[in-house]
């Protein structure tokens, strides 16, 4: 057997360079040129000490002017900015979750959306105290969606899914006053707290950030994940491909971009319909090729095996190939640059959400009731656009890798069951995994998540840190754009076991998994929360004691800061490769690092050098092992 050659960073960068040069030749800007134009970032913004919350300002903190006009100091200003960042992220994730709840509410046996996972529907409905015996599944789903929607604005009590957390976390959150109440309440209250003339106390602001983050992770995101599984099916392992090479030179290429699976699912299903496939053939194409970008890619990869054309910073590259008939987006992480860029090609850029209207795009609204019609419209536009492709002006880089995707918690347990099926007491649990960690065959686990970012060498930190973990027998779970970085480098292929230390390699062989497990999109970090929680419960220790860490080496979005807040609040140290914009306040810096570790048992570790960041993660895991005496 010949040894597998993995796509290298250099190969990927050389593909990007060719596409970038194409853009330059056509006098179009891309993120590379714009990042160059923006490279002298505003220092006040970077440090979080510019306040423009009222029109007496903007006030900027300097040694000579240590207070804003109202008297707010650096700590108040940086803390308010930080809290507002978290709220932006929590609102985005949770509103995504709300949209899915609305789709679930509209699901009908003969409607556009049906229930795919009845078992999960019943299980979650029971959690909400909904009667399930002898009832029609759609009646149950309807009640569940209603209960879920109520989680956003209920006047009293705390979020239902909080009860899934360990007893220790629930008590601690109560003690610290950070148990999330209604999702919208956390966001609204935080906006109120940060209004001119309200909270100026740093600790209170950071606590509110923890609580808003928790309302995302254990609220909006968790509902997004559970309800998506109910509607579209709980993911199980399947093979797909990743990187720009998944674009086809002789098929109609449709890129689905954004986050909400309601749109992408419908496009995927519609593109398989014979009437569209036949029409594509009539027009000289070999068929229709749907591929994904950003979190939407994760959603359709793990449920349909749809290839992942790339992650966040690759969205312009996809269009620059000249091979994309339609790029269709719903919400979040969509570059406005796609508008003018698509105009330079035959590519149609279609937006679908009233929440993300972008100039130079065609708007085709996507709602639960118009879904089928909108999807037909979108696929038809793509097919008819194939004849406009300039075949002599294509550049599709050839690099692509295979990847196994779709490791939901249910799927992981099923894989583990496969190796212990004779031991009844282990079936249906994470115990085999726990045993591997206890014995040291695996040293621990990390979740690598989040975006890529021009502030660093894009994807490099993701890939290098993962490789380092594998070599050190640390199993990796991934979501979001980190998952696509891993896939592009071949780290989610079964052959990636060759990059592992002996222990992890053995586990991969035995269980038949790749060493980097794809757990989905960024809202699916809620799956990681449940994984951590159930492992801790079955182990009989607290989440803070687990030899497990989180890492967002190249994060850029507000959503990432919200995630980081719920991950540390759940007791998992989070290693950041990009600094949060609070450096101008020693107090906030202390609150999110050292004091967070004292109060929550976990906090941030910030290190811009990926090599050192990886070393720190390993040291963190080993320290947890020492404390457990394993
Ligand atoms: Fe967006 Fe979710 Fe970041 Fe990727 S990882 S750039 S947030 S698509 Ni979520
Ligand atoms: Fe300046 Fe205070 Fe107004 Fe902020 S709230 S802009 S610090 S006066």
Coordinates of C-alpha atoms and ligand atoms in Angstrom, one line a residue:
X1 CA 0.0 0.0 0.0
X2 CA 1.3 3.4 -0.9
X3 CA 1.4 5.9 1.9
X4 CA -1.3 8.6 1.7
X5 CA -0.1 12.1 0.8
X6 CA -2.1 14.7 2.7
X7 CA -2.8 18.1 1.1
X8 CA -0.3 20.5 2.6
X9 CA -0.8 24.1 3.7
X10 CA 1.6 25.2 0.9
X11 CA -0.5 23.4 -1.7
X12 CA -3.7 25.1 -0.5
X13 CA -2.0 28.5 -0.3
X14 CA -0.7 28.1 -3.8
X15 CA -4.2 27.4 -5.0
X16 CA -5.5 30.5 -3.2
X17 CA -2.6 32.5 -4.7
X18 CA -3.7 31.6 -8.2
X19 CA -7.3 32.6 -7.5
X20 CA -6.1 35.8 -5.8
X21 CA -4.0 36.7 -8.9
X22 CA -7.1 36.1 -11.0
X23 CA -8.9 38.6 -8.9
X24 CA -6.1 41.1 -9.2
X25 CA -6.0 40.7 -13.0
X26 CA -9.7 41.4 -13.1
X27 CA -9.2 44.4 -10.7
X28 CA -11.5 42.9 -8.1
X29 CA -10.6 43.1 -4.5
X30 CA -10.7 40.1 -2.1
X31 CA -10.2 39.8 1.6
X32 CA -6.4 39.7 1.1
X33 CA -6.3 43.2 -0.5
X34 CA -8.8 44.6 1.9
X35 CA -7.0 43.1 4.9
X36 CA -3.9 44.9 3.6
X37 CA -5.9 48.2 3.4
X38 CA -7.1 47.7 7.0
X39 CA -3.9 46.5 8.5
X40 CA -3.4 49.5 10.9
X41 CA -6.2 48.5 13.1
X42 CA -7.5 51.2 15.5
X43 CA -5.7 50.6 18.8
X44 CA -8.6 51.8 20.9
X45 CA -10.9 49.4 19.2
X46 CA -8.4 46.5 19.5
X47 CA -8.0 47.2 23.3
X48 CA -11.7 47.6 23.8
X49 CA -11.4 51.1 25.3
X50 CA -13.4 53.1 22.7
X51 CA -16.9 53.8 24.0
X52 CA -19.6 55.1 21.6
X53 CA -22.5 54.1 23.6
X54 CA -23.7 57.7 23.9
X55 CA -23.3 60.9 21.8
X56 CA -21.3 62.7 24.4
X57 CA -18.6 60.5 23.0
X58 CA -17.0 58.6 21.4
X59 CA -14.7 58.5 24.4
X60 CA -11.3 56.9 24.2
X61 CA -9.2 55.9 27.2
X62 CA -5.6 57.0 27.2
X63 CA -3.2 57.5 30.1
X64 CA -3.9 61.2 29.9
X65 CA -7.7 60.7 29.6
X66 CA -8.4 57.7 31.8
X67 CA -12.1 58.3 32.0
X68 CA -15.0 59.0 29.6
X69 CA -17.1 62.1 29.9
X70 CA -19.5 60.3 32.2
X71 CA -16.7 59.0 34.3
X72 CA -16.7 55.4 32.9
X73 CA -13.2 54.0 33.2
X74 CA -11.3 51.4 31.0
X75 CA -12.8 48.5 32.9
X76 CA -16.4 49.7 32.5
X77 CA -15.9 50.5 28.8
X78 CA -14.1 47.3 27.9
X79 CA -16.5 45.3 30.0
X80 CA -19.6 46.8 28.3
X81 CA -18.0 46.3 24.9
X82 CA -17.2 42.7 25.8
X83 CA -20.8 42.0 27.0
X84 CA -22.2 43.5 23.8
X85 CA -20.0 41.3 21.7
X86 CA -21.3 38.2 23.6
X87 CA -24.9 39.4 23.1
X88 CA -24.3 39.8 19.4
X89 CA -23.2 36.2 19.2
X90 CA -25.8 34.8 21.5
X91 CA -28.5 36.6 19.6
X92 CA -27.3 35.2 16.3
X93 CA -27.1 31.6 17.4
X94 CA -30.3 31.8 19.3
X95 CA -32.2 33.4 16.5
X96 CA -31.0 30.6 14.2
X97 CA -32.4 28.2 16.8
X98 CA -35.7 30.1 16.9
X99 CA -36.0 29.9 13.1
X100 CA -35.6 26.2 13.3
X101 CA -38.3 26.0 16.0
X102 CA -40.6 27.9 13.7
X103 CA -39.9 25.4 11.0
X104 CA -40.6 22.6 13.4
X105 CA -43.9 24.3 14.3
X106 CA -44.8 24.3 10.7
X107 CA -43.8 20.7 10.0
X108 CA -46.6 18.6 8.6
X109 CA -47.0 15.2 7.2
X110 CA -47.8 16.6 3.8
X111 CA -45.9 19.9 4.2
X112 CA -42.5 21.0 3.0
X113 CA -40.8 19.8 6.2
X114 CA -41.4 16.5 7.9
X115 CA -40.2 14.8 11.1
X116 CA -37.2 12.6 10.4
X117 CA -36.2 11.6 13.9
X118 CA -39.4 10.6 15.7
X119 CA -37.5 9.0 18.6
X120 CA -35.6 12.2 19.3
X121 CA -38.8 14.2 19.0
X122 CA -40.5 12.1 21.7
X123 CA -37.4 12.1 23.9
X124 CA -37.1 15.9 23.9
X125 CA -40.9 16.4 24.2
X126 CA -40.8 14.3 27.3
X127 CA -38.1 16.5 28.7
X128 CA -40.4 19.5 28.3
X129 CA -43.2 17.5 30.0
X130 CA -45.3 17.1 26.9
X131 CA -47.7 14.2 26.7
X132 CA -46.5 11.7 24.1
X133 CA -48.4 8.5 24.7
X134 CA -50.7 7.6 21.9
X135 CA -50.4 11.0 20.2
X136 CA -49.6 11.8 16.6
X137 CA -46.0 12.7 16.1
X138 CA -46.9 16.0 14.4
X139 CA -49.0 17.0 17.4
X140 CA -46.1 16.3 19.7
X141 CA -43.7 18.2 17.4
X142 CA -46.1 21.1 17.3
X143 CA -46.3 21.3 21.1
X144 CA -42.5 20.8 21.4
X145 CA -41.9 23.7 19.0
X146 CA -44.3 25.9 20.9
X147 CA -42.5 25.0 24.2
X148 CA -39.2 25.7 22.5
X149 CA -40.3 29.1 21.2
X150 CA -41.5 29.9 24.7
X151 CA -38.0 29.4 26.0
X152 CA -37.1 32.7 24.2
X153 CA -39.5 34.9 26.1
X154 CA -40.9 33.1 29.1
X155 CA -41.5 35.5 31.9
X156 CA -40.4 33.3 34.8
X157 CA -37.9 30.5 35.5
X158 CA -34.8 29.3 33.8
X159 CA -34.0 27.5 30.6
X160 CA -35.2 23.9 30.4
X161 CA -32.0 22.4 29.0
X162 CA -30.1 23.8 32.0
X163 CA -31.4 20.7 33.8
X164 CA -29.2 18.6 31.5
X165 CA -26.1 20.0 33.0
X166 CA -24.2 18.3 35.9
X167 CA -25.6 19.0 39.4
X168 CA -22.3 20.8 40.2
X169 CA -22.7 23.2 37.4
X170 CA -26.3 23.9 38.1
X171 CA -25.5 24.8 41.7
X172 CA -22.6 26.9 40.8
X173 CA -24.5 28.9 38.2
X174 CA -27.2 29.5 40.7
X175 CA -24.7 30.6 43.3
X176 CA -23.1 33.0 40.8
X177 CA -26.4 34.3 39.5
X178 CA -25.7 33.2 36.0
X179 CA -28.3 30.5 35.4
X180 CA -29.8 31.7 32.0
X181 CA -33.5 32.7 32.1
X182 CA -35.3 33.3 28.8
X183 CA -33.0 33.7 25.9
X184 CA -34.3 37.0 24.8
X185 CA -34.3 38.3 28.3
X186 CA -30.5 37.7 28.6
X187 CA -29.9 39.6 25.4
X188 CA -32.2 42.4 26.2
X189 CA -31.1 42.8 29.8
X190 CA -27.5 42.8 28.7
X191 CA -28.2 45.6 26.2
X192 CA -30.0 47.5 29.0
X193 CA -27.1 46.9 31.4
X194 CA -24.7 48.4 28.9
X195 CA -26.8 51.4 28.0
X196 CA -25.4 54.8 29.0
X197 CA -25.5 55.3 32.8
X198 CA -26.0 51.6 33.8
X199 CA -23.6 48.9 34.9
X200 CA -20.0 50.1 35.3
X201 CA -18.8 47.2 37.5
X202 CA -16.5 44.9 35.7
X203 CA -17.4 41.7 37.5
X204 CA -21.1 42.2 36.9
X205 CA -20.5 42.8 33.2
X206 CA -18.4 39.6 32.9
X207 CA -21.0 37.6 34.8
X208 CA -23.7 38.9 32.5
X209 CA -21.5 37.8 29.6
X210 CA -21.3 34.3 31.1
X211 CA -25.1 34.2 31.5
X212 CA -25.8 35.4 28.0
X213 CA -23.3 32.9 26.6
X214 CA -25.1 30.1 28.6
X215 CA -28.4 31.2 27.2
X216 CA -26.9 30.5 23.8
X217 CA -25.1 27.2 24.5
X218 CA -27.7 25.6 26.8
X219 CA -30.6 27.5 25.1
X220 CA -30.7 28.8 21.6
X221 CA -27.9 26.6 20.1
X222 CA -29.1 23.5 21.9
X223 CA -32.6 23.9 20.6
X224 CA -31.1 24.6 17.1
X225 CA -29.3 21.3 17.2
X226 CA -32.1 19.2 18.7
X227 CA -34.8 20.6 16.5
X228 CA -32.6 20.3 13.4
X229 CA -32.0 16.6 14.2
X230 CA -35.8 16.1 14.7
X231 CA -36.5 17.7 11.4
X232 CA -33.6 16.6 9.2
X233 CA -32.3 13.5 11.0
X234 CA -29.7 13.0 13.7
X235 CA -26.3 12.7 11.9
X236 CA -24.5 9.5 11.5
X237 CA -21.1 8.9 9.9
X238 CA -20.9 9.3 6.2
X239 CA -18.1 10.0 3.7
X240 CA -17.7 13.2 1.8
X241 CA -15.0 15.3 0.3
X242 CA -13.6 18.7 1.0
X243 CA -11.8 21.7 -0.6
X244 CA -12.2 23.6 -3.9
X245 CA -11.5 20.5 -5.9
X246 CA -15.1 19.3 -5.1
X247 CA -16.4 21.9 -7.7
X248 CA -17.2 20.1 -10.9
X249 CA -15.9 21.3 -14.3
X250 CA -18.9 19.8 -16.2
X251 CA -21.8 19.9 -13.7
X252 CA -24.0 22.8 -12.6
X253 CA -22.3 23.9 -9.3
X254 CA -24.6 25.3 -6.6
X255 CA -22.8 26.6 -3.4
X256 CA -25.0 26.7 -0.3
X257 CA -23.7 29.2 2.2
X258 CA -24.7 30.4 5.7
X259 CA -26.1 28.5 8.6
X260 CA -29.7 27.5 8.8
X261 CA -30.3 23.9 7.4
X262 CA -33.9 24.7 6.5
X263 CA -32.7 26.4 3.3
X264 CA -29.8 24.2 2.4
X265 CA -31.7 20.9 3.0
X266 CA -34.4 22.0 0.6
X267 CA -31.9 23.0 -2.1
X268 CA -30.1 19.7 -1.7
X269 CA -33.4 17.7 -2.1
X270 CA -34.6 19.8 -5.0
X271 CA -31.3 19.5 -6.9
X272 CA -31.8 15.8 -6.9
X273 CA -35.2 15.9 -8.6
X274 CA -35.1 14.3 -12.1
X275 CA -36.7 17.3 -13.8
X276 CA -33.8 19.6 -12.8
X277 CA -31.1 17.0 -13.4
X278 CA -32.6 16.2 -16.9
X279 CA -32.8 19.9 -17.7
X280 CA -29.1 20.3 -16.7
X281 CA -28.3 17.5 -19.1
X282 CA -30.3 19.1 -21.8
X283 CA -28.1 22.1 -21.4
X284 CA -24.9 20.1 -21.7
X285 CA -24.1 19.6 -18.1
X286 CA -23.4 16.2 -16.6
X287 CA -25.7 16.9 -13.6
X288 CA -26.1 19.1 -10.6
X289 CA -23.4 19.4 -7.9
X290 CA -24.4 21.0 -4.6
X291 CA -21.5 21.9 -2.3
X292 CA -21.4 23.9 0.9
X293 CA -19.5 26.7 2.6
X294 CA -19.3 27.6 6.3
X295 CA -21.6 26.0 8.8
X296 CA -24.3 25.2 6.2
X297 CA -21.7 23.0 4.7
X298 CA -21.4 21.1 7.9
X299 CA -25.2 20.7 8.2
X300 CA -25.6 19.2 4.7
X301 CA -22.4 17.2 4.8
X302 CA -23.3 15.3 7.9
X303 CA -26.9 14.6 6.8
X304 CA -26.4 14.0 3.0
X305 CA -22.7 13.7 2.4
X306 CA -22.7 17.0 0.4
X307 CA -19.0 18.0 -0.2
X308 CA -17.5 21.0 1.6
X309 CA -16.0 23.4 -0.8
X310 CA -14.4 25.4 2.0
X311 CA -14.6 27.5 5.1
X312 CA -15.1 31.1 5.8
X313 CA -12.1 32.7 4.1
X314 CA -12.7 30.5 1.1
X315 CA -16.0 32.0 0.1
X316 CA -14.6 34.4 -2.5
X317 CA -12.2 31.7 -3.8
X318 CA -15.2 29.5 -4.7
X319 CA -16.6 32.3 -6.9
X320 CA -13.2 33.1 -8.3
X321 CA -13.0 29.6 -9.9
X322 CA -15.6 30.8 -12.5
X323 CA -17.4 27.5 -12.0
X324 CA -20.2 28.5 -9.7
X325 CA -23.6 29.0 -11.2
X326 CA -25.3 30.0 -8.0
X327 CA -24.1 30.8 -4.5
X328 CA -27.1 31.0 -2.2
X329 CA -26.8 32.2 1.4
X330 CA -29.2 32.6 4.3
X331 CA -27.6 34.1 7.4
X332 CA -24.3 34.8 9.1
X333 CA -20.7 34.9 7.9
X334 CA -21.6 36.0 4.4
X335 CA -19.2 38.5 2.9
X336 CA -20.9 41.5 1.3
X337 CA -18.0 41.3 -1.1
X338 CA -19.8 38.4 -2.8
X339 CA -22.1 41.0 -4.4
X340 CA -19.7 42.8 -6.5
X341 CA -17.5 39.8 -7.0
X342 CA -20.3 37.6 -8.4
X343 CA -21.0 40.4 -10.9
X344 CA -17.6 39.8 -12.5
X345 CA -18.6 36.3 -13.3
X346 CA -21.7 34.6 -14.5
X347 CA -22.4 33.6 -10.9
X348 CA -25.7 34.5 -9.4
X349 CA -25.5 35.5 -5.8
X350 CA -28.8 34.8 -4.1
X351 CA -29.8 35.9 -0.6
X352 CA -32.8 34.3 1.1
X353 CA -33.2 35.9 4.6
X354 CA -34.7 39.3 5.5
X355 CA -32.1 39.2 8.2
X356 CA -29.2 39.3 5.7
X357 CA -30.1 41.5 2.7
X358 CA -26.9 42.3 0.8
X359 CA -26.5 44.7 -2.2
X360 CA -25.9 43.1 -5.6
X361 CA -27.6 39.9 -4.7
X362 CA -31.0 38.6 -5.9
X363 CA -33.4 38.2 -3.0
X364 CA -35.5 35.1 -3.0
X365 CA -37.2 34.8 0.4
X366 CA -37.2 31.5 2.1
X367 CA -39.9 30.7 4.6
X368 CA -41.3 27.4 5.8
X369 CA -44.4 27.9 3.7
X370 CA -42.5 29.1 0.5
X371 CA -39.6 26.7 0.9
X372 CA -40.4 24.3 -1.9
X373 CA -41.2 27.0 -4.4
X374 CA -38.1 29.1 -3.4
X375 CA -35.8 26.1 -3.7
X376 CA -37.2 25.2 -7.1
X377 CA -36.6 28.8 -8.2
X378 CA -33.0 28.8 -6.9
X379 CA -32.1 25.4 -8.5
X380 CA -33.7 26.4 -11.8
X381 CA -31.8 29.7 -11.9
X382 CA -28.6 27.7 -11.4
X383 CA -29.4 25.2 -14.1
X384 CA -30.4 27.8 -16.7
X385 CA -27.2 29.8 -15.8
X386 CA -24.9 26.9 -16.8
X387 CA -24.8 28.0 -20.5
X388 CA -23.4 31.4 -19.4
X389 CA -20.3 29.8 -17.8
X390 CA -17.1 30.8 -19.6
X391 CA -15.6 27.4 -20.1
X392 CA -12.2 28.8 -21.2
X393 CA -11.9 30.9 -18.0
X394 CA -12.2 28.3 -15.3
X395 CA -9.7 27.5 -12.6
X396 CA -10.8 24.7 -10.3
X397 CA -7.9 23.7 -8.1
X398 CA -7.6 20.0 -8.0
X399 CA -6.9 19.5 -4.3
X400 CA -9.6 17.7 -2.3
X401 CA -9.6 15.2 0.5
X402 CA -12.0 12.6 1.7
X403 CA -13.6 13.0 5.1
X404 CA -15.9 11.1 7.4
X405 CA -18.4 13.4 8.9
X406 CA -21.5 13.3 11.1
X407 CA -20.4 12.2 14.6
X408 CA -23.4 13.2 16.7
X409 CA -23.3 12.1 20.3
X410 CA -25.7 9.3 19.4
X411 CA -23.4 8.2 16.5
X412 CA -20.3 8.3 18.8
X413 CA -22.0 6.0 21.3
X414 CA -23.1 3.7 18.5
X415 CA -19.5 3.4 17.3
X416 CA -18.3 2.7 20.8
X417 CA -21.1 0.1 21.3
X418 CA -19.7 -1.6 18.2
X419 CA -16.5 -2.6 20.0
X420 CA -18.0 -3.5 23.3
X421 CA -21.2 -5.2 22.2
X422 CA -20.6 -8.2 24.5
X423 CA -20.3 -6.0 27.6
X424 CA -23.9 -5.1 28.6
X425 CA -22.8 -2.6 31.2
X426 CA -20.8 -0.5 28.7
X427 CA -23.5 -0.4 25.9
X428 CA -25.0 2.9 25.3
X429 CA -22.4 4.8 27.3
X430 CA -19.1 6.6 26.9
X431 CA -17.4 4.2 29.3
X432 CA -15.1 2.6 26.8
X433 CA -13.9 6.1 25.9
X434 CA -13.5 7.0 29.6
X435 CA -11.5 3.8 30.1
X436 CA -9.2 4.7 27.3
X437 CA -8.6 8.1 28.9
X438 CA -8.1 6.7 32.4
X439 CA -5.6 4.1 31.2
X440 CA -3.7 6.8 29.2
X441 CA -4.2 5.1 25.8
X442 CA -5.8 8.5 25.1
X443 CA -4.3 11.4 27.1
X444 CA -7.4 13.4 26.7
X445 CA -9.7 15.2 24.2
X446 CA -9.9 18.7 22.7
X447 CA -12.6 20.5 20.9
X448 CA -11.2 22.7 18.1
X449 CA -13.8 25.1 16.9
X450 CA -14.4 28.4 15.2
X451 CA -13.5 30.5 12.2
X452 CA -10.4 31.4 10.3
X453 CA -9.0 34.9 10.4
X454 CA -6.6 37.0 8.3
X455 CA -4.9 38.2 11.5
X456 CA -3.0 34.9 11.4
X457 CA -2.1 32.5 8.7
X458 CA -5.6 31.2 7.8
X459 CA -6.2 27.5 8.7
X460 CA -2.6 27.0 9.7
X461 CA -3.3 27.2 13.5
X462 CA -6.2 24.8 13.2
X463 CA -4.3 22.2 11.2
X464 CA -1.0 22.4 13.1
X465 CA -2.7 22.3 16.5
X466 CA -4.8 19.3 15.5
X467 CA -1.8 17.5 14.2
X468 CA 0.1 18.2 17.4
X469 CA -2.9 16.8 19.4
X470 CA -3.0 13.6 17.3
X471 CA 0.7 13.0 17.7
X472 CA 0.2 13.3 21.5
X473 CA -2.7 10.8 21.6
X474 CA -5.3 13.4 22.2
X475 CA -8.5 12.8 20.3
X476 CA -10.0 15.9 18.6
X477 CA -13.6 16.9 18.0
X478 CA -14.4 19.7 15.6
X479 CA -17.2 21.9 14.4
X480 CA -17.7 25.0 12.2
X481 CA -14.9 26.3 9.9
X482 CA -12.4 24.4 12.0
X483 CA -14.0 21.2 10.8
X484 CA -13.5 22.2 7.2
X485 CA -9.9 23.2 7.8
X486 CA -9.4 19.7 9.2
X487 CA -11.2 18.1 6.3
X488 CA -9.2 20.0 3.7
X489 CA -6.0 18.7 5.3
X490 CA -7.3 15.2 5.3
X491 CA -7.4 15.0 9.1
X492 CA -11.0 13.6 9.0
X493 CA -10.1 10.7 6.7
X494 CA -9.5 7.3 8.2
X495 CA -5.9 7.4 6.9
X496 CA -5.2 10.3 9.3
X497 CA -4.6 7.7 12.0
X498 CA -1.1 7.5 10.5
X499 CA -0.5 10.9 12.0
X500 CA -1.4 9.7 15.5
X501 CA 0.5 8.5 18.4
X502 CA 0.3 4.7 19.1
X503 CA -2.6 5.0 21.6
X504 CA -4.9 7.1 19.5
X505 CA -4.0 5.1 16.4
X506 CA -5.1 1.9 18.2
X507 CA -8.4 3.5 19.2
X508 CA -9.0 4.6 15.6
X509 CA -8.3 1.1 14.4
X510 CA -10.4 -0.6 17.0
X511 CA -13.4 1.7 16.7
X512 CA -13.0 2.4 13.0
X513 CA -13.1 6.2 13.3
X514 CA -10.9 9.0 12.1
X515 CA -8.9 10.7 14.9
X516 CA -10.7 14.0 14.2
X517 CA -14.4 13.7 14.8
X518 CA -16.8 16.0 12.9
X519 CA -19.6 17.0 15.3
X520 CA -21.3 19.6 13.0
X521 CA -21.9 23.3 12.7
X522 CA -21.2 25.9 15.4
X523 CA -24.6 25.7 17.0
X524 CA -23.7 22.0 17.3
X525 CA -21.1 22.9 19.9
X526 CA -24.2 22.1 22.1
X527 CA -23.4 18.5 21.1
X528 CA -19.9 18.9 22.6
X529 CA -21.6 20.3 25.8
X530 CA -23.6 17.2 26.1
X531 CA -20.6 15.0 25.3
X532 CA -18.6 16.6 28.1
X533 CA -21.5 16.6 30.5
X534 CA -22.4 12.9 30.0
X535 CA -18.7 11.9 30.1
X536 CA -18.3 13.7 33.4
X537 CA -21.5 12.1 34.8
X538 CA -20.6 8.6 33.7
X539 CA -17.0 9.1 35.1
X540 CA -18.4 10.4 38.3
X541 CA -16.3 13.6 38.3
X542 CA -16.9 17.3 37.6
X543 CA -16.5 18.8 34.2
X544 CA -13.6 20.9 35.4
X545 CA -11.7 17.8 36.3
X546 CA -11.9 16.3 32.8
X547 CA -8.6 16.2 30.8
X548 CA -10.5 18.0 28.0
X549 CA -9.9 21.5 26.7
X550 CA -11.5 23.8 24.1
X551 CA -9.6 25.8 21.5
X552 CA -10.6 28.5 19.0
X553 CA -7.3 29.3 17.4
X554 CA -8.5 31.7 14.7
X555 CA -11.9 32.9 15.9
X556 CA -13.3 36.1 14.5
X557 CA -17.1 36.4 15.1
X558 CA -19.1 37.6 18.0
X559 CA -20.7 34.1 18.0
X560 CA -17.3 32.7 18.9
X561 CA -17.1 34.9 22.0
X562 CA -20.5 33.7 23.1
X563 CA -19.4 30.1 22.6
X564 CA -16.2 30.7 24.6
X565 CA -18.4 32.1 27.5
X566 CA -20.6 29.0 27.6
X567 CA -17.7 26.6 27.3
X568 CA -15.8 28.2 30.2
X569 CA -19.0 28.4 32.2
X570 CA -19.5 24.7 31.6
X571 CA -16.1 24.2 33.2
X572 CA -13.8 23.7 30.3
X573 CA -10.6 25.8 29.8
X574 CA -10.7 27.6 26.4
X575 CA -7.5 28.3 24.5
X576 CA -7.7 31.3 22.2
X577 CA -5.3 32.1 19.4
X578 CA -6.8 35.6 18.8
X579 CA -7.0 38.1 21.6
X580 CA -10.4 39.2 22.8
X581 CA -10.7 43.0 22.4
X582 CA -10.4 43.9 26.1
X583 CA -6.7 44.3 26.6
X584 CA -7.1 47.9 27.7
X585 CA -8.6 46.8 30.9
X586 CA -6.5 44.8 33.4
X587 CA -9.6 44.0 35.4
X588 CA -11.5 42.4 32.5
X589 CA -8.4 40.5 31.4
X590 CA -8.1 39.1 34.9
X591 CA -11.8 38.3 35.1
X592 CA -11.8 36.2 31.9
X593 CA -8.6 34.4 32.8
X594 CA -7.4 33.9 36.4
X595 CA -10.6 35.0 38.3
X596 CA -12.7 33.0 35.9
X597 CA -10.6 29.9 36.8
X598 CA -11.2 30.6 40.5
X599 CA -14.9 31.2 40.2
X600 CA -16.0 28.9 37.3
X601 CA -13.1 26.4 37.4
X602 CA -12.2 27.4 33.9
X603 CA -11.1 30.4 31.9
X604 CA -9.3 31.6 28.8
X605 CA -5.7 31.0 28.0
X606 CA -4.6 33.4 25.3
X607 CA -1.6 32.8 23.1
X608 CA -1.1 34.1 19.6
X609 CA 1.7 31.6 18.6
X610 CA 0.0 28.3 17.5
X611 CA 3.0 26.3 18.5
X612 CA 3.0 27.6 22.1
X613 CA -0.8 27.4 22.2
X614 CA -0.7 23.7 21.4
X615 CA 2.0 23.1 24.0
X616 CA -0.1 25.0 26.6
X617 CA -3.1 22.8 25.7
X618 CA -1.2 19.6 26.2
X619 CA 0.2 21.0 29.5
X620 CA -3.3 21.8 30.6
X621 CA -4.5 18.3 29.8
X622 CA -1.6 16.7 31.6
X623 CA -2.2 18.9 34.6
X624 CA -5.8 17.6 34.8
X625 CA -4.5 14.0 34.5
X626 CA -2.1 14.6 37.4
X627 CA -4.8 16.1 39.5
X628 CA -6.9 13.0 38.9
X629 CA -3.9 10.7 39.6
X630 CA -4.2 9.0 36.2
Ligands
LIG1 FE1 -18.8 31.7 10.7 FE2 -20.3 29.2 11.3 FE3 -16.9 31.2 12.3 FE4 -17.2 29.7 10.3 S1 -16.9 29.1 12.3 S2 -16.7 31.7 10.2 S3 -18.8 31.9 12.8 S4 -19.3 29.8 9.7 NI1 -18.9 29.1 13.3
LIG2 FE1 -18.3 58.5 26.8 FE2 -19.6 57.6 28.9 FE3 -21.0 58.2 26.7 FE4 -19.3 56.1 26.8 S1 -21.2 56.4 27.9 S2 -19.5 57.6 25.1 S3 -17.7 56.8 28.1 S4 -19.8 59.6 28.0

